[in-house]
Amino acid sequence: MRRTPSSATLAESKSQKSLRGAGSAPTRRASPPRSIGMEWQQRLRERGRRRDIEGSVVRLRILIVLCVLSGCLFFRGTVPVSPDQLDVRVMSTSPDACAAFLSSPKVALLFLAKGRMVHHQMWESWLERATGVLPAEHLALKLCDESGGDGVAGNIWTSQISGRCSSQHLFSLYLHLSKELDADELLGPRWIEYTRDITRVITRWGHHSLVEATRNLLAKAFEDPANERFVLLSETHIPLWDPLSLYRVLTNEGRSSINAFPHDNMDMQRWTKRMEPAVPETQWRKSQQWWTLTRGHVEAVLDDSEIYRAFREHCRWELMIGTDTFYHRKCFSDEHYFPTCVLAVHVAVFKPTTSDTLFARFSSHFVRLLSIKGFEHETIPVFATTTYVEWIPGEAHPMSFVPEDVTWELFVKTLRSNEACPLSSADQQNMVHTSHESFVPVELLDGDDMAAICGLATTRSRNAALAALPGACTTFARKFGEDTVDSVHYVLEANEII
C-alpha cells in the first residue's frame, strides 16, 4: 500500500532543504571576487591604453613643434596651403660667396620675355662694367671695422675677398621664356642658365598668365637672401645708366617703385564685386607693369593666395550679348594685381585663428584698416617710375622706338629727365661720378698696406648714400626692338654705359 506523505512531513522536508541551502551559501560566494578581479584587470588595461595614447599625443605634439622650429626639414620647406600659393624655400646663405662674405645686397633683374633677348649682347657688355668692384661701405665694415685694425687678420681677409670677388657681384639675373618657345633655339648658353629652375608657363598679352610667370620669377629670385631689390624687365628693355650708378640708385631708394596710392587713372570699371571680399573696391589699384619691389614687398606677394585667386578667376575679358543685354569688361591683371597685393597683403599678419564669426569679422576689418591707413608711403606715388614708356593716346600698346630716335640727346633730355624728375646734364654727370667713387676695385686689395686700403674704403663709403636720385626718376626704358640693336649699342658704348 502506497503512503502519501503528510503535511507535517512535507513541512519538515522544506525546512531541511532551506537549512541545507543556508549552509551551502559560503561555497557559492566564491564567484563575485572572480568577476570583480576581471573588472579590475580590464580597468587597468584601459588605463594603460589611455596612458599610451596620451603619451603618443604628447610625443606627436613635441615632434610637430620641433618640425616647425627647425623649418620642417623633413618636408624641405614650406608646404603650399593651396594651389595658388607658391612653395618658396629661402637659402640659409647666398650662393654668391662674395655677397655672402661682405653681406652686400644685390639687385635681381627679372626678364619676362615673350621671345629671344633682343639686346643680349648689350646686357652682357653692361654687366662686364660691374666686374671686379665692391661697395665701399660693406668692404670697410668687413675689412676694417670687424678686423679691428689687425693687419694680419686684414691681410687674410683681403686674400679671401680677392679670391671670391673677382667677377660681378652686384646683380642677379633671372629669365622667364614663354613655355611653348624653344629656349635652346632662342637663347644662348649664358641666358639659358638664367632660366634654370624657373617654372615656365605659356604667357599671352593681357592675360593673367603674365602674373603667374612674374610670381614664378620672384619665387626663384627670392631664394637668394642677398637679393634686396627686384626689377621686372622685358626683352626690349635697355638701361639708362651704367651698372654702378644704377645699383646705387636702386639700393638707396627704400621704397618700391610701384604706385599703391589711389589716383585718377585706376580704371575702376575693371573691378567687379565678384572679387570681394579678397579685393574690396577701396583697395583696387593700378600701376605700370614694369616695377621695382623691395624684398619685404616681394615676400608679401609670395605669401598671397587669396588675392591672386580672385584675380585669376575674375580679372579677365568678358563679353555678354543677348536680346536685351550687352556687357563688355576688360581687366588686365598685370597692371592691377601687384599694386593691389602690395597694398592689401603686407600688413595682413593679424589673421583670425578662431571660427567665431564676430572675432573673424573684426580681425579682417582691422587688418585691412591698417593696410589702407599706413602702407602707401612705402611705394612711390607715380604711375611710371622704373621704366620710361612712350604711350600713344588711345592705343593699347606703347610706341616702339626706331633707330633714328636713339641718340644721346634722347637719353639726357627725355628718358632720364621728366616733369617728375627734372635732371640737368650736370646733375646726371655728378650722380655718375659720385656713384663710381663709392666702389673699390678688387685689384687694389692686393697690396700689404692695410691702413691705406681701409682709408680708401672708408673715404669712398661716404659717397654711397650721396649717389641717389629722386624716386620718380626712371632707370630703364622700352620698347627698343630688333632694328635698334646697333644704334642702342653704339650710343651706350660711346657714353660709357656699357
Tab-separated table of C-alpha atoms in Angstrom, residues 34-246:
chain	number	residue	atom	x	y	z
A	34	ARG	CA	36.474	36.458	-9.638
A	35	SER	CA	34.175	38.826	-11.573
A	36	ILE	CA	35.437	41.842	-9.610
A	37	GLY	CA	39.044	40.826	-10.307
A	38	MET	CA	38.331	40.644	-14.045
A	39	GLU	CA	36.787	44.117	-13.924
A	40	TRP	CA	39.865	45.446	-12.131
A	41	GLN	CA	42.150	43.918	-14.725
A	42	GLN	CA	40.059	45.363	-17.548
A	43	ARG	CA	40.135	48.807	-15.945
A	44	LEU	CA	43.916	48.606	-15.548
A	45	ARG	CA	44.311	47.606	-19.165
A	46	GLU	CA	42.110	50.543	-20.272
A	47	ARG	CA	44.140	52.944	-18.119
A	48	GLY	CA	47.337	51.600	-19.679
A	49	ARG	CA	45.990	52.084	-23.185
A	50	ARG	CA	44.822	55.577	-22.287
A	51	ARG	CA	48.288	56.449	-20.965
A	52	ASP	CA	49.858	55.077	-24.143
A	53	ILE	CA	47.524	57.195	-26.302
A	54	GLU	CA	48.170	60.322	-24.222
A	55	GLY	CA	51.892	59.692	-24.412
A	56	SER	CA	51.702	59.283	-28.186
A	57	VAL	CA	49.766	62.532	-28.488
A	58	VAL	CA	52.361	64.350	-26.369
A	59	ARG	CA	55.203	62.912	-28.431
A	60	LEU	CA	53.405	63.888	-31.646
A	61	ARG	CA	52.940	67.444	-30.394
A	62	ILE	CA	56.629	67.653	-29.493
A	63	LEU	CA	57.587	66.423	-32.948
A	64	ILE	CA	55.298	68.987	-34.592
A	65	VAL	CA	56.824	71.810	-32.528
A	66	LEU	CA	60.361	70.630	-33.357
A	67	CYS	CA	59.417	70.383	-37.032
A	68	VAL	CA	58.086	73.947	-37.058
A	69	LEU	CA	61.110	75.302	-35.182
A	70	SER	CA	63.552	73.562	-37.498
A	71	GLY	CA	61.790	74.742	-40.643
A	72	CYS	CA	60.156	71.411	-41.399
A	73	LEU	CA	63.391	69.946	-42.728
A	74	PHE	CA	61.698	66.641	-43.362
A	75	PHE	CA	59.440	68.317	-45.911
A	76	ARG	CA	62.276	70.550	-47.201
A	77	GLY	CA	60.436	73.847	-46.965
A	78	THR	CA	57.003	75.338	-46.819
A	79	VAL	CA	54.108	73.138	-47.863
A	80	PRO	CA	51.679	75.127	-50.023
A	81	VAL	CA	48.288	75.590	-48.425
A	82	SER	CA	46.579	75.970	-51.784
A	83	PRO	CA	47.376	75.624	-55.488
A	84	ASP	CA	47.566	79.430	-55.695
A	85	GLN	CA	50.292	79.745	-53.039
A	86	LEU	CA	53.914	79.225	-54.065
A	87	ASP	CA	56.346	76.916	-52.328
A	88	VAL	CA	59.314	79.197	-51.641
A	89	ARG	CA	62.495	77.977	-49.976
A	90	VAL	CA	64.904	80.696	-48.902
A	91	MET	CA	68.526	79.583	-48.710
A	92	SER	CA	70.370	79.909	-45.424
A	93	THR	CA	73.148	81.837	-47.176
A	94	SER	CA	73.585	83.381	-50.602
A	95	PRO	CA	75.117	81.171	-53.324
A	96	ASP	CA	77.195	84.232	-54.227
A	97	ALA	CA	80.205	83.731	-51.943
A	98	CYS	CA	81.358	87.335	-52.322
A	99	ALA	CA	77.978	88.889	-51.480
A	100	ALA	CA	77.562	86.488	-48.548
A	101	PHE	CA	81.052	87.274	-47.187
A	102	LEU	CA	80.560	91.053	-47.393
A	103	SER	CA	76.831	90.981	-46.531
A	104	SER	CA	76.268	93.272	-49.515
A	105	PRO	CA	72.822	93.473	-51.170
A	106	LYS	CA	72.195	92.530	-54.788
A	107	VAL	CA	69.689	93.703	-57.396
A	108	ALA	CA	67.688	90.947	-59.119
A	109	LEU	CA	66.901	91.674	-62.778
A	110	LEU	CA	63.818	89.670	-63.783
A	111	PHE	CA	63.315	89.339	-67.537
A	112	LEU	CA	59.771	88.426	-68.592
A	113	ALA	CA	60.406	87.593	-72.248
A	114	LYS	CA	57.973	86.644	-74.993
A	115	GLY	CA	60.812	85.840	-77.415
A	116	ARG	CA	64.572	85.996	-77.707
A	117	MET	CA	66.535	88.625	-75.794
A	118	VAL	CA	66.819	91.427	-78.311
A	119	HIS	CA	69.750	93.198	-76.632
A	120	HIS	CA	71.525	90.211	-75.088
A	121	GLN	CA	74.989	91.361	-76.227
A	122	MET	CA	74.404	94.831	-74.825
A	123	TRP	CA	73.359	93.396	-71.449
A	124	GLU	CA	76.448	91.191	-71.338
A	125	SER	CA	78.700	94.196	-72.007
A	126	TRP	CA	76.778	96.205	-69.421
A	127	LEU	CA	77.371	93.564	-66.736
A	128	GLU	CA	81.089	93.471	-67.577
A	129	ARG	CA	81.391	97.037	-66.291
A	130	ALA	CA	80.324	95.784	-62.856
A	131	THR	CA	83.097	93.172	-62.740
A	132	GLY	CA	85.728	93.433	-60.017
A	133	VAL	CA	84.259	96.310	-57.995
A	134	LEU	CA	82.903	96.184	-54.445
A	135	PRO	CA	80.590	98.525	-52.481
A	136	ALA	CA	82.964	100.570	-50.341
A	137	GLU	CA	80.719	100.704	-47.261
A	138	HIS	CA	80.439	96.913	-46.981
A	139	LEU	CA	84.139	96.436	-47.699
A	140	ALA	CA	85.070	98.952	-44.986
A	141	LEU	CA	82.763	97.282	-42.492
A	142	LYS	CA	84.175	93.816	-43.160
A	143	LEU	CA	87.809	94.656	-43.734
A	144	CYS	CA	88.419	97.488	-41.306
A	145	ASP	CA	85.792	97.513	-38.555
A	146	GLU	CA	85.457	93.756	-37.965
A	147	SER	CA	89.214	93.106	-38.176
A	148	GLY	CA	89.761	95.813	-35.564
A	149	GLY	CA	92.698	97.223	-37.463
A	150	ASP	CA	94.622	93.956	-37.131
A	151	GLY	CA	96.965	93.924	-40.106
A	152	VAL	CA	97.407	90.149	-40.072
A	153	ALA	CA	93.663	89.463	-39.965
A	154	GLY	CA	93.098	92.153	-42.563
A	155	ASN	CA	95.609	90.636	-44.959
A	156	ILE	CA	93.952	87.227	-44.586
A	157	TRP	CA	90.566	88.727	-45.387
A	158	THR	CA	91.862	90.698	-48.375
A	159	SER	CA	93.151	87.461	-49.892
A	160	GLN	CA	89.776	85.800	-49.259
A	161	ILE	CA	87.914	88.735	-50.805
A	162	SER	CA	90.191	88.810	-53.840
A	163	GLY	CA	89.562	85.111	-54.449
A	164	ARG	CA	85.789	85.334	-54.063
A	165	CYS	CA	85.014	88.691	-55.638
A	166	SER	CA	86.862	88.772	-58.946
A	167	SER	CA	83.671	88.590	-61.053
A	168	GLN	CA	80.401	90.591	-60.999
A	169	HIS	CA	78.521	90.545	-57.669
A	170	LEU	CA	76.064	93.443	-57.843
A	171	PHE	CA	73.290	91.896	-59.952
A	172	SER	CA	71.463	88.564	-60.244
A	173	LEU	CA	69.699	87.676	-63.492
A	174	TYR	CA	66.581	85.531	-63.996
A	175	LEU	CA	64.680	84.871	-67.204
A	176	HIS	CA	61.205	83.522	-67.922
A	177	LEU	CA	60.547	82.485	-71.505
A	178	SER	CA	57.030	81.518	-72.528
A	179	LYS	CA	56.730	77.753	-72.212
A	180	GLU	CA	55.831	76.980	-75.830
A	181	LEU	CA	59.081	78.556	-77.100
A	182	ASP	CA	62.353	76.653	-77.580
A	183	ALA	CA	64.940	78.138	-75.227
A	184	ASP	CA	67.835	76.352	-76.958
A	185	GLU	CA	66.905	77.970	-80.250
A	186	LEU	CA	66.178	81.485	-78.970
A	187	LEU	CA	68.751	81.881	-76.190
A	188	GLY	CA	72.490	81.461	-75.907
A	189	PRO	CA	74.108	79.213	-73.245
A	190	ARG	CA	74.583	82.097	-70.831
A	191	TRP	CA	70.938	83.137	-70.969
A	192	ILE	CA	69.650	79.562	-70.792
A	193	GLU	CA	71.410	79.373	-67.431
A	194	TYR	CA	69.259	82.267	-66.206
A	195	THR	CA	66.097	80.187	-66.853
A	196	ARG	CA	67.209	77.289	-64.647
A	197	ASP	CA	64.694	76.062	-62.028
A	198	ILE	CA	62.101	78.668	-63.039
A	199	THR	CA	58.638	77.231	-63.660
A	200	ARG	CA	57.673	78.305	-67.166
A	201	VAL	CA	54.089	78.905	-68.271
A	202	ILE	CA	52.548	79.911	-71.590
A	203	THR	CA	52.065	83.690	-71.491
A	204	ARG	CA	49.725	85.855	-73.560
A	205	TRP	CA	49.323	89.601	-73.781
A	206	GLY	CA	46.745	90.975	-71.347
A	207	HIS	CA	46.294	87.550	-69.733
A	208	HIS	CA	46.623	86.521	-66.098
A	209	SER	CA	49.435	84.171	-67.134
A	210	LEU	CA	51.744	87.211	-67.066
A	211	VAL	CA	51.153	87.496	-63.323
A	212	GLU	CA	51.745	83.776	-62.851
A	213	ALA	CA	55.039	83.926	-64.759
A	214	THR	CA	56.144	87.010	-62.810
A	215	ARG	CA	55.428	85.329	-59.478
A	216	ASN	CA	57.495	82.340	-60.596
A	217	LEU	CA	60.379	84.690	-61.358
A	218	LEU	CA	60.013	86.346	-57.961
A	219	ALA	CA	59.895	82.977	-56.199
A	220	LYS	CA	63.203	81.909	-57.730
A	221	ALA	CA	64.940	85.232	-57.100
A	222	PHE	CA	63.642	85.382	-53.511
A	223	GLU	CA	65.509	82.158	-52.673
A	224	ASP	CA	68.770	84.132	-52.611
A	225	PRO	CA	68.790	86.151	-49.356
A	226	ALA	CA	71.250	88.628	-50.889
A	227	ASN	CA	68.660	89.886	-53.398
A	228	GLU	CA	67.174	93.061	-51.893
A	229	ARG	CA	65.683	94.780	-54.962
A	230	PHE	CA	63.651	93.071	-57.684
A	231	VAL	CA	63.238	94.766	-61.091
A	232	LEU	CA	60.812	93.457	-63.729
A	233	LEU	CA	62.024	93.939	-67.317
A	234	SER	CA	61.134	92.778	-70.834
A	235	GLU	CA	63.247	91.582	-73.747
A	236	THR	CA	63.117	95.104	-75.283
A	237	HIS	CA	64.328	96.971	-72.188
A	238	ILE	CA	67.585	98.935	-72.097
A	239	PRO	CA	69.339	100.530	-69.095
A	240	LEU	CA	69.593	104.315	-68.866
A	241	TRP	CA	72.607	104.311	-66.544
A	242	ASP	CA	75.825	102.363	-66.195
A	243	PRO	CA	75.657	99.416	-63.724
A	244	LEU	CA	77.419	101.177	-60.838
A	245	SER	CA	75.146	104.227	-60.986
A	246	LEU	CA	72.022	102.136	-61.427
